[in-house]
mmCIF file of C-alpha atoms in Angstrom:
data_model
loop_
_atom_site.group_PDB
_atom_site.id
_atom_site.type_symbol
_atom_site.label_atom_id
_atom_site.label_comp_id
_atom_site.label_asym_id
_atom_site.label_seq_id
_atom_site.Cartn_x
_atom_site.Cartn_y
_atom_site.Cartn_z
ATOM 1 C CA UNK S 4 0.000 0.000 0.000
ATOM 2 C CA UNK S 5 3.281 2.485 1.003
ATOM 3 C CA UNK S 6 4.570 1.415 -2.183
ATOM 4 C CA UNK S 7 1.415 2.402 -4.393
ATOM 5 C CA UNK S 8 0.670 5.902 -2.560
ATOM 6 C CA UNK S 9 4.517 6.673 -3.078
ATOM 7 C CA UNK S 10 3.885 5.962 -6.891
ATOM 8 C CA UNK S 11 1.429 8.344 -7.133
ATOM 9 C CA UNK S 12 2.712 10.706 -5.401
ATOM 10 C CA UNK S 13 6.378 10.691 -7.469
ATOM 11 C CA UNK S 14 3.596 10.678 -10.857
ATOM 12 C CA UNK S 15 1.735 13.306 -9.748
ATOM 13 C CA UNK S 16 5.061 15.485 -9.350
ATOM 14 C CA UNK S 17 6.834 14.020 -12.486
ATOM 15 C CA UNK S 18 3.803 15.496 -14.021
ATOM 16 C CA UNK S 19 3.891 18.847 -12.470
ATOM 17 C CA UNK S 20 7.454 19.117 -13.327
ATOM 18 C CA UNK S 21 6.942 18.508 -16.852
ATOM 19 C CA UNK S 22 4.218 21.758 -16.796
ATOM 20 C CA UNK S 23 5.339 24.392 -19.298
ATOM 21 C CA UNK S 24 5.677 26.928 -17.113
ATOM 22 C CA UNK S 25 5.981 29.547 -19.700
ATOM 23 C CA UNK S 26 2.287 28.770 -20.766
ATOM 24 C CA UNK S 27 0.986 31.275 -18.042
ATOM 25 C CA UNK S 28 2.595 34.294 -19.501
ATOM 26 C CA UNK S 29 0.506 34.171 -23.094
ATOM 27 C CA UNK S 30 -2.913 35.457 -23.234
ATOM 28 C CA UNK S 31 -5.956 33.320 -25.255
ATOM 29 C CA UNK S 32 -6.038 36.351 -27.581
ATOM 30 C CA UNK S 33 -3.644 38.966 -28.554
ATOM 31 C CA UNK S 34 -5.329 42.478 -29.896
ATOM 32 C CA UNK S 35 -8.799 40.292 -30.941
ATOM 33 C CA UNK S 36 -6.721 37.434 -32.545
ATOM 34 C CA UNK S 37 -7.101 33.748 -31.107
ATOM 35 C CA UNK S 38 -3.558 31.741 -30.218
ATOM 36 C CA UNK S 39 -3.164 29.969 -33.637
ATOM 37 C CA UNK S 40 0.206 28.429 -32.394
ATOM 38 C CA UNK S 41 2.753 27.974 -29.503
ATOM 39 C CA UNK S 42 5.817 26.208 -29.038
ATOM 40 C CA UNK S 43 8.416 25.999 -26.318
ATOM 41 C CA UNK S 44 11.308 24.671 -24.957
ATOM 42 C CA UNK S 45 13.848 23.629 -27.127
ATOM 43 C CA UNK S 46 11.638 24.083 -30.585
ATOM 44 C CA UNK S 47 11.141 27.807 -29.214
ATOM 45 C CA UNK S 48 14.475 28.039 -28.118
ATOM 46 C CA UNK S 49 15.954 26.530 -31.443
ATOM 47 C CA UNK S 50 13.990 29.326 -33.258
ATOM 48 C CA UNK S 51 15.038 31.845 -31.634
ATOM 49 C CA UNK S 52 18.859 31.214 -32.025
ATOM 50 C CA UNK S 53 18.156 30.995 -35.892
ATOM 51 C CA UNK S 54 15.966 34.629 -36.223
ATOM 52 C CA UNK S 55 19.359 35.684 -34.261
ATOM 53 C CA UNK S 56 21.659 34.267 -36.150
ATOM 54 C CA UNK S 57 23.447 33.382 -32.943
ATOM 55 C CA UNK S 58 22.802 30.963 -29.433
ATOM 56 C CA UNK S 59 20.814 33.081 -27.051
ATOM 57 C CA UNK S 60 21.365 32.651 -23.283
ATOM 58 C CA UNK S 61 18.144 31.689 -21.544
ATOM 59 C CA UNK S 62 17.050 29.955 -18.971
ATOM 60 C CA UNK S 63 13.099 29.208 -20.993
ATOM 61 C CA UNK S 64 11.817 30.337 -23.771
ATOM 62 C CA UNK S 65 8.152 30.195 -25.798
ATOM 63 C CA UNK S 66 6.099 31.756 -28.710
ATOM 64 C CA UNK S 67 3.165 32.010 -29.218
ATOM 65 C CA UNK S 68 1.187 33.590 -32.700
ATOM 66 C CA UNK S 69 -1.715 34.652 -33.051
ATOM 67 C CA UNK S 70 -4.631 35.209 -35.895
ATOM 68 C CA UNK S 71 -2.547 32.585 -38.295
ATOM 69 C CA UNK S 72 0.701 34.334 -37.969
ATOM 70 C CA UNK S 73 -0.343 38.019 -38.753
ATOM 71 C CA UNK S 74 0.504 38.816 -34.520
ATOM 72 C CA UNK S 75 3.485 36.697 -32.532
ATOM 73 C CA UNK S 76 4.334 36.863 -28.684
ATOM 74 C CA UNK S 77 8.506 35.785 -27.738
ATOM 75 C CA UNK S 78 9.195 35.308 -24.188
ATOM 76 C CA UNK S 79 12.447 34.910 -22.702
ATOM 77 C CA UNK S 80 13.340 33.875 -19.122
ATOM 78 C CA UNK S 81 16.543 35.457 -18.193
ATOM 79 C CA UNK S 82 18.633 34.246 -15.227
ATOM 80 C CA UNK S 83 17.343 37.156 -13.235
ATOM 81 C CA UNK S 84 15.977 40.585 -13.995
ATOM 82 C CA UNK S 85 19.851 42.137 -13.795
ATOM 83 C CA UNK S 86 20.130 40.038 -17.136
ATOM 84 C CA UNK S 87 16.996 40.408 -18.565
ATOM 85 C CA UNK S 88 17.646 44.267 -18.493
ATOM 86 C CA UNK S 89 20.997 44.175 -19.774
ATOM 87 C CA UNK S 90 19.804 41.424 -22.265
ATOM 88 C CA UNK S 91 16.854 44.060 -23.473
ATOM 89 C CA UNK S 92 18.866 46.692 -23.639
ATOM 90 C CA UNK S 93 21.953 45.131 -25.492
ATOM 91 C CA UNK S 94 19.377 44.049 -28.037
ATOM 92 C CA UNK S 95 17.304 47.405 -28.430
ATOM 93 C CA UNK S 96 21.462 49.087 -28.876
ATOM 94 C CA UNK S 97 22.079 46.635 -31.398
ATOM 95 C CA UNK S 98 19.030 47.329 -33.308
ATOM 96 C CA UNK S 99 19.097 50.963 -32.834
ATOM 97 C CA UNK S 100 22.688 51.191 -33.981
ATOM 98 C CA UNK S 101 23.041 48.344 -37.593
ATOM 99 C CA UNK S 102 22.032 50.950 -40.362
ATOM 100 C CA UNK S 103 21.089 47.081 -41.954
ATOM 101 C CA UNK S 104 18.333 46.628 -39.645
ATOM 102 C CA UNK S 105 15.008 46.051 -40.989
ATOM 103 C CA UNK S 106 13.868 47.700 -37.940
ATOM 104 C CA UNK S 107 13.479 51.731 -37.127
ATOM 105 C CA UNK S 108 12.930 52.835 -33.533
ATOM 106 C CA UNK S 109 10.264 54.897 -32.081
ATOM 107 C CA UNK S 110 10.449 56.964 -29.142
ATOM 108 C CA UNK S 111 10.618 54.835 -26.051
ATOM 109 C CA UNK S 112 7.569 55.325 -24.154
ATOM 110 C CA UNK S 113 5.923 53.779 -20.563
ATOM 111 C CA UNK S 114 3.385 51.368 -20.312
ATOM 112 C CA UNK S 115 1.628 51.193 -16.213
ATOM 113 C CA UNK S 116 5.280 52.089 -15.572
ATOM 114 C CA UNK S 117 7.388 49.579 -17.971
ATOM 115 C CA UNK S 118 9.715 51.477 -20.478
ATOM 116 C CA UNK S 119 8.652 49.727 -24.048
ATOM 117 C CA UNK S 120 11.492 50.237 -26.781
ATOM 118 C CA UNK S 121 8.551 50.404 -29.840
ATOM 119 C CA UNK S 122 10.537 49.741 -33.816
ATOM 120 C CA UNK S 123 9.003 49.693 -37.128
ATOM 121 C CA UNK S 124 9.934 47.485 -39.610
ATOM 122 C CA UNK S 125 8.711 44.786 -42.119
ATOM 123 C CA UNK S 126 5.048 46.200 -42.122
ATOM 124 C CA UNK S 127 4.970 45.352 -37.939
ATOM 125 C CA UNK S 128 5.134 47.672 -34.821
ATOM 126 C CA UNK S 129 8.002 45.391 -32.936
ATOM 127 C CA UNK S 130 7.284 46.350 -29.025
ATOM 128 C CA UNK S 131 10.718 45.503 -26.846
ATOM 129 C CA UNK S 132 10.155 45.305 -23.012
ATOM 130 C CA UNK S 133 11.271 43.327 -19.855
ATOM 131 C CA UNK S 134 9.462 42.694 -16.575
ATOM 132 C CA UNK S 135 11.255 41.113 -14.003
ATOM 133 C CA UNK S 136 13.561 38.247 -15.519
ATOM 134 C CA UNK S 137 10.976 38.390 -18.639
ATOM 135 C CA UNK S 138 12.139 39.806 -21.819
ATOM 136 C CA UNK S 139 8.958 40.491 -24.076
ATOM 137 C CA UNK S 140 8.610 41.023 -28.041
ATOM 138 C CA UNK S 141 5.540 41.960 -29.302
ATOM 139 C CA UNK S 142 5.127 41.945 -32.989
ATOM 140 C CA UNK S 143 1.392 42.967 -34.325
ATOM 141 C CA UNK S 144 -0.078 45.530 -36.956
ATOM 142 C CA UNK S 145 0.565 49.349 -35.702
ATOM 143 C CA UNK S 146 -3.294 50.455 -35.253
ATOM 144 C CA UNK S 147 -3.503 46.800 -32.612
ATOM 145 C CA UNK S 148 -0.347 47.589 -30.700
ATOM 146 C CA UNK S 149 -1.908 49.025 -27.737
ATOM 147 C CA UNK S 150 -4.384 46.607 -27.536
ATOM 148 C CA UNK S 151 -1.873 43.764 -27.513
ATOM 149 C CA UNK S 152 -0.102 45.601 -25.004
ATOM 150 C CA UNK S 153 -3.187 45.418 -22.899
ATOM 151 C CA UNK S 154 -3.780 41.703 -23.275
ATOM 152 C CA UNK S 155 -0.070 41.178 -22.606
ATOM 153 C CA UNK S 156 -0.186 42.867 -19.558
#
C-alpha cells in the first residue's frame, strides 16, 4: 500500500514538473486574434537562435502567434531581472545602432510604468520590453499595438 501511494505521489510530481511553465505568460487572444500556435522549450528556443543568427542565453523560452501568424508573442526567461535588463537593452542598442536593420525605432515610451522600446519594420510595430527576468517582443499591426499591449499585460 506504502509502495502504491509513493507511486502516485512521485507521478503526480513528475507530471507537475513537466508543466510548461511559460504557458501562463501568453494570453488566449492577442489584440482580438485567437492563439493559432505555440511552441516551447527547445523548438522555441531553437527558433530563436536561428531569427538571431546566434545561441541566445536563456534559462526558458516560448512563442506564441496569433490570428494565423499576422501577430506573434517571444518570451524569454533570463537568469534574473539584472540580465533580462541588460539582455533588453543590449538588443534594443544593437538594433538601434546596424544601419542594416530592418527595424526603425520609435520613441521609447511607458506602459503602467514599464519602459517599451517600440521599432518599425517589415510592415509590424516590434514592441521591446522586460518585466522582471521576462524579456517580451511583441510583434502585431501598428493600429492593434496598444491593444496587444493590454492583453499582454
Amino acid at each position: 500500500m506504502i509502495r502504491r501511494i509513493l507511486f502516485i505521489v512521485l507521478a503526480m510530481l513528475t507530471l507537475v514538473a513537466c508543466k510548461d511553465e511559460m504557458r501562463q505568460y501568453f494570453p488566449q487572444t492577442m489584440a482580438g486574434m485567437e492563439l493559432s500556435d505555440y511552441k516551447s522549450g527547445s523548438d522555441a528556443a531553437e527558433e530563436m537562435n536561428r531569427l538571431h543568427g546566434k545561441s541566445i542565453e536563456a534559462e526558458a523560452v516560448a512563442v506564441a502567434r496569433y490570428g494565423d501568424g499576422a501577430a506573434e508573442l517571444w518570451i524569454s526567461r533570463a537568469k534574473d531581472g539584472r540580465e533580462a535588463r541588460r539582455q533588453t537593452g543590449k538588443m534594443v542598442h544593437l538594433m538601434f545602432e546596424n544601419p542594416k536593420s530592418p527595424f526603425s525605432y520609435m520613441k521609447r515610451f511607458e506602459y503602467e510604468g514599464v519602459p517599451i522600446y517600440p521599432f518599425t519594420g517589415m510592415g509590424k510595430r516590434h514592441l521591446v520590453f522586460f518585466r522582471g527576468d521576462l524579456i517580451y517582443w511583441v510583434t502585431v499591426s501598428p493600429e492593434a499595438s496598444e491593444q496587444a499591449l493590454a492583453d499582454v499585460f
